[in-house]
Amino acid sequence: MTPFDYERASDASSAVARVAANPNAAFLGGGTNLVDHMRLGVAHPQLLVDVTRLPFSRIESLPDGGIRIGAGVRNSDLAVNRTIRERYPVLSQALLAGASGQLRNLATTGGNLLQRTRCAYFQDVTTPCNKRTPGTGCSAMEGHNRDHAILGASDHCVAVHPSDMAVALAGLDATVVVLGRQGERRIAVTDLHRLPSTTPERDTVLERGDLIIAVELPPLPVAANSAYYKVRDRASYAFALVSVAAALEVRDGRVADVRIALGGVAHKPWRALRAEAALRGAAATDESYGRAADAELADARALQHNAFKIPLVRNTLRMMLRRLAQGGRS
Ligand SMILES: Cc1cc2nc3c(=O)[nH]c(=O)nc-3n(C[C@H](O)[C@H](O)[C@H](O)COP(=O)(O)OP(=O)(O)OC[C@H]3O[C@@H](n4cnc5c(N)ncnc54)[C@H](O)[C@@H]3O)c2cc1C
């Protein structure tokens, strides 16, 4: 591991200034992803600015009925928060589907959002990877690509975004509050992460020195009937092959409101707007659910080893919508 300096940030503005001024500096949350990357040689910051002691560890109600989650809130604390469990169960379930108890005790909301892809080639510094070393090529394109993207990929990168929590937040219309050099700004979670295009080295729209300070959830009645389902190779301690975050309200046999986001399918949490549009006002039937899935997957492109993801998304989404239409019962 490259030697590095460690500082504990005492206030947010100076943390931003420190990292903004130094291209070799990085914020440190729980360190469960960044420190792994330092060990692997994927990341070599020379200065770590620890942001876990900043005053961002609260979950608070907002005047409009929404919820503000501090960026330093640990994944474990967020998952068991009573308001989250009752009003946004999809978020609690997504968190509990990720990593392990020990990791969730350390992992922060801000760090979780910015964790990097688990593409094996990205993590293996002996192989070409456009995301790790731009211009070297994408080893996954013709390699082991069973875990890779079916939506929104490019010729430069087929990696998928790994965070379960971010998929739930994408479905909940959440907003990320960022403190940067020019002050605070707000970014829809769905706009935070990027598709790879020709610059896969950029995971997000954030600029150097941008510090995530909070995530806000809007008051969203439909979210009370929501759930997260993660399909994976093992029952725990495994990333999603595909996942579905969904919220559904059915009135008089028709879909009155719906939110859907998909994980394990793209370089970013994938908000399924086409499926939602197909469902709004439609009869709450398996046929409608299948049509909605087909609309979302119309542009899906499989690689050599991941064609199974297309029917897997379709079937998982239909199953989730059936369950939610029955009030969450299977
Ligand atoms: C064995 C293992 C299994 C896992 N399984 C899963 C899984 O199934 N599902 C899942 O979703 N995740 C999984 N994870 C990933 C885990 O959720 C992440 O490592 C964790 O959420 C990252 O949070 P952190 O606070 O430790 O981030 P860090 O490692 O501290 O930071 C990650 C990145 O975010 C930046 N950063 C941190 N905080 C901020 C901030 N406030 N503002 C701006 N930038 C910031 C850092 O500079 C770094 O670039 C797994 C991890 C491991 C090691």
Coordinates of N, CA, C and O in Angstrom, one line a residue, residues 32-136:
T32 N -14.5 0.9 4.1 CA -14.7 -0.5 3.8 C -14.5 -0.8 2.3 O -14.3 -1.9 1.9
N33 N -14.6 0.3 1.5 CA -14.3 0.1 0.1 C -13.0 0.8 -0.3 O -12.1 0.2 -1.0
L34 N -12.8 2.0 0.2 CA -11.6 2.7 -0.2 C -10.3 2.0 0.3 O -9.3 1.9 -0.5
V35 N -10.3 1.5 1.5 CA -9.1 0.9 2.0 C -8.8 -0.4 1.3 O -7.7 -0.7 1.0
D36 N -9.9 -1.1 0.9 CA -9.7 -2.3 0.1 C -9.0 -1.9 -1.2 O -8.0 -2.6 -1.7
H37 N -9.4 -0.9 -1.8 CA -8.8 -0.4 -3.1 C -7.4 0.0 -2.9 O -6.5 -0.2 -3.8
M38 N -7.1 0.6 -1.7 CA -5.7 1.0 -1.5 C -4.8 -0.3 -1.3 O -3.7 -0.3 -1.8
R39 N -5.4 -1.3 -0.7 CA -4.6 -2.5 -0.6 C -4.4 -3.2 -1.9 O -3.3 -3.8 -2.2
L40 N -5.4 -3.1 -2.8 CA -5.3 -3.8 -4.1 C -4.5 -3.0 -5.1 O -4.2 -3.5 -6.2
G41 N -4.2 -1.7 -4.8 CA -3.4 -0.9 -5.7 C -4.3 -0.2 -6.7 O -3.9 0.4 -7.7
V42 N -5.6 -0.3 -6.5 CA -6.6 0.4 -7.4 C -6.6 1.9 -7.1 O -6.8 2.7 -8.0
A43 N -6.5 2.2 -5.8 CA -6.5 3.7 -5.4 C -5.2 3.9 -4.6 O -4.8 3.0 -3.8
H44 N -4.6 5.1 -4.8 CA -3.4 5.4 -4.0 C -3.5 6.8 -3.6 O -2.6 7.6 -3.9
P45 N -4.5 7.2 -2.7 CA -4.5 8.6 -2.2 C -3.3 8.8 -1.3 O -2.9 7.8 -0.6
Q46 N -2.8 10.0 -1.3 CA -1.6 10.3 -0.4 C -2.1 11.0 0.9 O -1.4 11.1 1.9
L47 N -3.4 11.4 0.9 CA -4.0 12.1 2.1 C -5.4 11.6 2.2 O -6.2 11.7 1.3
L48 N -5.7 11.0 3.4 CA -7.1 10.7 3.7 C -7.7 11.6 4.7 O -7.1 11.9 5.7
V49 N -8.8 12.2 4.3 CA -9.5 13.2 5.2 C -10.8 12.4 5.8 O -11.7 12.2 5.1
D50 N -10.7 12.1 7.0 CA -11.7 11.3 7.7 C -12.9 12.2 8.0 O -12.8 13.2 8.8
V51 N -14.0 11.9 7.4 CA -15.2 12.7 7.6 C -16.2 12.1 8.6 O -17.4 12.6 8.7
T52 N -15.9 11.0 9.2 CA -16.9 10.4 10.1 C -17.2 11.1 11.4 O -18.1 10.7 12.1
R53 N -16.3 12.1 11.8 CA -16.6 12.8 13.0 C -17.4 14.1 12.8 O -17.6 14.9 13.7
L54 N -17.7 14.4 11.5 CA -18.5 15.6 11.2 C -19.9 15.4 11.7 O -20.4 14.2 11.8
P55 N -20.7 16.4 11.9 CA -22.0 16.3 12.5 C -23.1 15.9 11.5 O -24.1 16.5 11.4
F56 N -22.8 14.7 10.9 CA -23.8 14.3 9.9 C -24.3 12.8 10.2 O -24.4 12.0 9.3
S57 N -24.5 12.6 11.5 CA -24.9 11.2 11.8 C -26.3 11.1 12.3 O -26.6 10.2 13.0
R58 N -27.2 12.1 11.9 CA -28.6 12.0 12.4 C -29.5 11.7 11.3 O -29.3 12.0 10.1
I59 N -30.7 11.1 11.7 CA -31.8 10.9 10.8 C -32.9 11.8 11.3 O -33.4 11.6 12.5
E60 N -33.3 12.8 10.5 CA -34.2 13.8 11.0 C -35.5 13.9 10.1 O -35.4 13.7 8.9
S61 N -36.6 14.3 10.7 CA -37.8 14.6 10.0 C -37.7 16.0 9.4 O -37.1 16.9 10.0
L62 N -38.2 16.2 8.1 CA -38.1 17.5 7.5 C -39.5 18.1 7.6 O -40.5 17.4 7.7
P63 N -39.6 19.5 7.5 CA -40.9 20.1 7.6 C -42.0 19.6 6.6 O -43.1 19.6 6.9
D64 N -41.5 19.2 5.4 CA -42.5 18.8 4.4 C -42.9 17.3 4.6 O -43.6 16.8 3.7
G65 N -42.4 16.7 5.6 CA -42.8 15.3 5.9 C -41.8 14.3 5.4 O -41.9 13.1 5.6
G66 N -40.7 14.8 4.7 CA -39.7 13.9 4.3 C -38.7 13.6 5.4 O -38.9 14.0 6.6
I67 N -37.6 13.0 5.0 CA -36.6 12.5 6.0 C -35.2 12.9 5.5 O -34.9 12.8 4.3
R68 N -34.4 13.5 6.4 CA -33.0 13.8 6.0 C -32.1 12.8 6.7 O -32.1 12.7 8.0
I69 N -31.2 12.2 6.0 CA -30.3 11.2 6.5 C -28.9 11.8 6.4 O -28.4 12.0 5.2
G70 N -28.2 12.0 7.5 CA -26.9 12.5 7.4 C -25.9 11.5 6.7 O -26.1 10.3 6.8
A71 N -24.9 12.1 6.0 CA -24.0 11.2 5.2 C -23.2 10.3 6.1 O -22.7 9.3 5.6
G72 N -23.1 10.6 7.4 CA -22.3 9.8 8.2 C -23.1 8.7 8.9 O -22.5 7.9 9.7
V73 N -24.4 8.7 8.7 CA -25.2 7.6 9.3 C -24.8 6.3 8.8 O -24.6 6.0 7.6
R74 N -24.5 5.4 9.8 CA -24.0 4.0 9.4 C -25.1 3.2 8.8 O -26.3 3.3 9.2
N75 N -24.8 2.3 7.9 CA -25.8 1.5 7.2 C -26.6 0.7 8.2 O -27.8 0.6 8.0
S76 N -26.0 0.2 9.3 CA -26.8 -0.6 10.3 C -27.9 0.3 10.9 O -29.0 -0.1 11.1
D77 N -27.5 1.5 11.3 CA -28.4 2.4 12.0 C -29.6 2.8 11.1 O -30.7 2.9 11.5
L78 N -29.2 3.0 9.8 CA -30.3 3.4 8.9 C -31.3 2.3 8.7 O -32.5 2.5 8.6
A79 N -30.7 1.1 8.5 CA -31.6 -0.1 8.3 C -32.6 -0.4 9.4 O -33.7 -0.8 9.1
V80 N -32.2 -0.1 10.6 CA -33.1 -0.4 11.7 C -34.0 0.8 12.2 O -34.8 0.6 13.1
N81 N -33.7 1.9 11.6 CA -34.5 3.1 12.0 C -36.0 2.8 11.8 O -36.4 2.4 10.8
R82 N -36.8 3.1 12.9 CA -38.2 2.8 12.8 C -38.9 3.5 11.7 O -39.8 2.9 11.0
T83 N -38.7 4.8 11.5 CA -39.4 5.5 10.5 C -39.0 5.0 9.1 O -39.9 4.8 8.2
I84 N -37.8 4.6 8.9 CA -37.4 4.1 7.6 C -38.1 2.7 7.4 O -38.6 2.4 6.3
R85 N -38.1 1.9 8.4 CA -38.7 0.6 8.3 C -40.2 0.7 8.0 O -40.7 -0.1 7.2
E86 N -40.9 1.7 8.6 CA -42.3 1.8 8.4 C -42.7 2.5 7.1 O -43.6 2.1 6.4
R87 N -41.9 3.6 6.8 CA -42.4 4.4 5.7 C -41.6 4.2 4.4 O -42.1 4.5 3.3
Y88 N -40.4 3.6 4.5 CA -39.6 3.3 3.3 C -39.0 1.9 3.5 O -37.7 1.8 3.4
P89 N -39.8 0.8 3.6 CA -39.2 -0.5 3.9 C -38.2 -0.9 2.8 O -37.3 -1.7 3.1
V90 N -38.4 -0.5 1.6 CA -37.5 -0.9 0.5 C -36.0 -0.5 0.9 O -35.1 -1.2 0.6
L91 N -35.9 0.6 1.6 CA -34.5 1.1 1.9 C -33.9 0.3 3.0 O -32.7 -0.2 2.9
S92 N -34.7 0.0 4.0 CA -34.2 -0.9 5.0 C -33.8 -2.3 4.5 O -32.7 -2.8 4.8
Q93 N -34.7 -2.8 3.6 CA -34.4 -4.2 3.1 C -33.2 -4.2 2.2 O -32.4 -5.1 2.2
A94 N -33.0 -3.1 1.4 CA -31.8 -3.0 0.5 C -30.6 -3.0 1.4 O -29.6 -3.7 1.0
L95 N -30.6 -2.2 2.4 CA -29.4 -2.1 3.3 C -29.1 -3.5 3.9 O -27.9 -4.0 3.9
L96 N -30.1 -4.2 4.4 CA -29.9 -5.5 5.0 C -29.5 -6.5 4.0 O -28.9 -7.6 4.4
A97 N -29.7 -6.3 2.8 CA -29.3 -7.3 1.7 C -27.9 -7.1 1.4 O -27.3 -7.9 0.6
G98 N -27.2 -6.1 1.9 CA -25.9 -5.7 1.4 C -24.8 -6.1 2.5 O -25.0 -6.0 3.7
A99 N -23.7 -6.6 2.0 CA -22.5 -6.8 2.8 C -22.8 -7.7 4.0 O -23.4 -8.8 3.8
S100 N -22.3 -7.4 5.2 CA -22.5 -8.2 6.4 C -22.7 -7.2 7.5 O -22.5 -6.0 7.4
G101 N -23.1 -7.8 8.7 CA -23.4 -7.0 9.8 C -22.2 -6.1 10.2 O -22.3 -4.9 10.5
Q102 N -21.0 -6.7 10.2 CA -19.8 -5.9 10.6 C -19.5 -4.8 9.6 O -19.2 -3.7 10.0
L103 N -19.7 -5.1 8.3 CA -19.4 -4.1 7.3 C -20.4 -2.9 7.5 O -20.1 -1.8 7.4
R104 N -21.7 -3.3 7.7 CA -22.8 -2.3 7.8 C -22.6 -1.4 9.0 O -23.0 -0.3 9.0
N105 N -22.0 -2.0 10.0 CA -21.7 -1.1 11.2 C -20.7 0.0 10.9 O -20.7 1.0 11.6
L106 N -19.8 -0.3 9.9 CA -18.8 0.8 9.6 C -19.3 1.6 8.4 O -19.0 2.8 8.4
A107 N -19.9 1.0 7.4 CA -20.2 1.7 6.2 C -21.1 2.9 6.4 O -22.1 2.8 7.2
T108 N -20.8 4.0 5.7 CA -21.6 5.2 5.9 C -22.6 5.4 4.7 O -22.3 4.9 3.6
T109 N -23.5 6.3 4.9 CA -24.5 6.6 3.8 C -23.7 7.2 2.6 O -23.9 6.8 1.4
G110 N -22.8 8.2 2.9 CA -22.1 8.8 1.8 C -21.2 7.8 1.1 O -21.1 7.8 -0.2
G111 N -20.4 7.1 1.9 CA -19.5 6.1 1.3 C -20.2 5.0 0.5 O -19.7 4.6 -0.6
N112 N -21.3 4.6 1.0 CA -22.1 3.5 0.3 C -22.4 4.0 -1.1 O -22.3 3.3 -2.1
L113 N -22.9 5.2 -1.2 CA -23.3 5.8 -2.5 C -22.2 5.8 -3.5 O -22.3 5.7 -4.7
L114 N -21.0 6.0 -2.9 CA -19.8 6.2 -3.8 C -18.9 5.0 -3.9 O -17.8 5.1 -4.4
Q115 N -19.3 3.9 -3.4 CA -18.5 2.7 -3.6 C -18.4 2.4 -5.1 O -19.3 2.7 -5.9
R116 N -17.3 1.7 -5.4 CA -17.0 1.6 -6.8 C -17.3 0.2 -7.3 O -17.6 -0.7 -6.5
T117 N -17.4 0.0 -8.6 CA -17.8 -1.3 -9.2 C -17.0 -2.5 -8.6 O -15.8 -2.4 -8.3
R118 N -17.7 -3.7 -8.6 CA -17.0 -4.9 -8.2 C -16.5 -5.7 -9.4 O -16.1 -6.8 -9.3
C119 N -16.5 -5.0 -10.6 CA -16.0 -5.7 -11.8 C -14.6 -6.3 -11.5 O -13.7 -5.5 -11.0
A120 N -14.4 -7.6 -11.7 CA -13.1 -8.2 -11.3 C -11.9 -7.6 -12.0 O -10.8 -7.6 -11.4
Y121 N -12.1 -7.1 -13.2 CA -11.0 -6.6 -14.0 C -10.7 -5.2 -13.4 O -9.5 -4.8 -13.4
F122 N -11.6 -4.4 -12.9 CA -11.4 -3.1 -12.3 C -10.5 -3.4 -11.1 O -9.6 -2.6 -10.8
Q123 N -10.8 -4.4 -10.4 CA -10.1 -4.7 -9.1 C -8.7 -5.4 -9.3 O -7.9 -5.5 -8.4
D124 N -8.5 -5.9 -10.5 CA -7.2 -6.6 -10.8 C -6.3 -5.7 -11.6 O -6.5 -5.5 -12.8
V125 N -5.3 -5.1 -10.9 CA -4.5 -4.1 -11.6 C -3.6 -4.7 -12.7 O -2.9 -4.0 -13.4
T126 N -3.6 -6.0 -12.8 CA -2.7 -6.6 -13.9 C -3.5 -6.7 -15.2 O -2.9 -7.1 -16.2
T127 N -4.8 -6.3 -15.2 CA -5.6 -6.4 -16.5 C -5.9 -5.0 -17.0 O -6.1 -4.1 -16.2
P128 N -6.1 -4.9 -18.3 CA -6.6 -3.6 -18.9 C -8.0 -3.3 -18.3 O -8.8 -4.2 -18.2
C129 N -8.2 -2.0 -18.0 CA -9.6 -1.5 -17.6 C -9.7 0.0 -17.8 O -8.9 0.7 -17.2
N130 N -10.6 0.3 -18.7 CA -10.8 1.8 -19.0 C -11.3 2.6 -17.8 O -11.0 3.8 -17.7
K131 N -11.9 1.9 -16.8 CA -12.4 2.7 -15.7 C -11.2 3.0 -14.7 O -11.1 4.1 -14.2
R132 N -10.3 2.0 -14.6 CA -9.2 2.2 -13.7 C -8.1 3.0 -14.3 O -7.5 3.9 -13.8
T133 N -7.8 2.6 -15.6 CA -6.7 3.3 -16.3 C -7.3 3.6 -17.7 O -7.2 2.8 -18.7
P134 N -7.8 4.8 -17.9 CA -8.5 5.2 -19.2 C -7.6 4.9 -20.4 O -6.4 5.1 -20.4
G135 N -8.2 4.3 -21.4 CA -7.5 4.1 -22.7 C -6.9 2.8 -22.8 O -6.4 2.4 -23.8
T136 N -7.0 1.9 -21.7 CA -6.3 0.6 -21.8 C -7.2 -0.5 -22.4 O -6.7 -1.5 -22.8

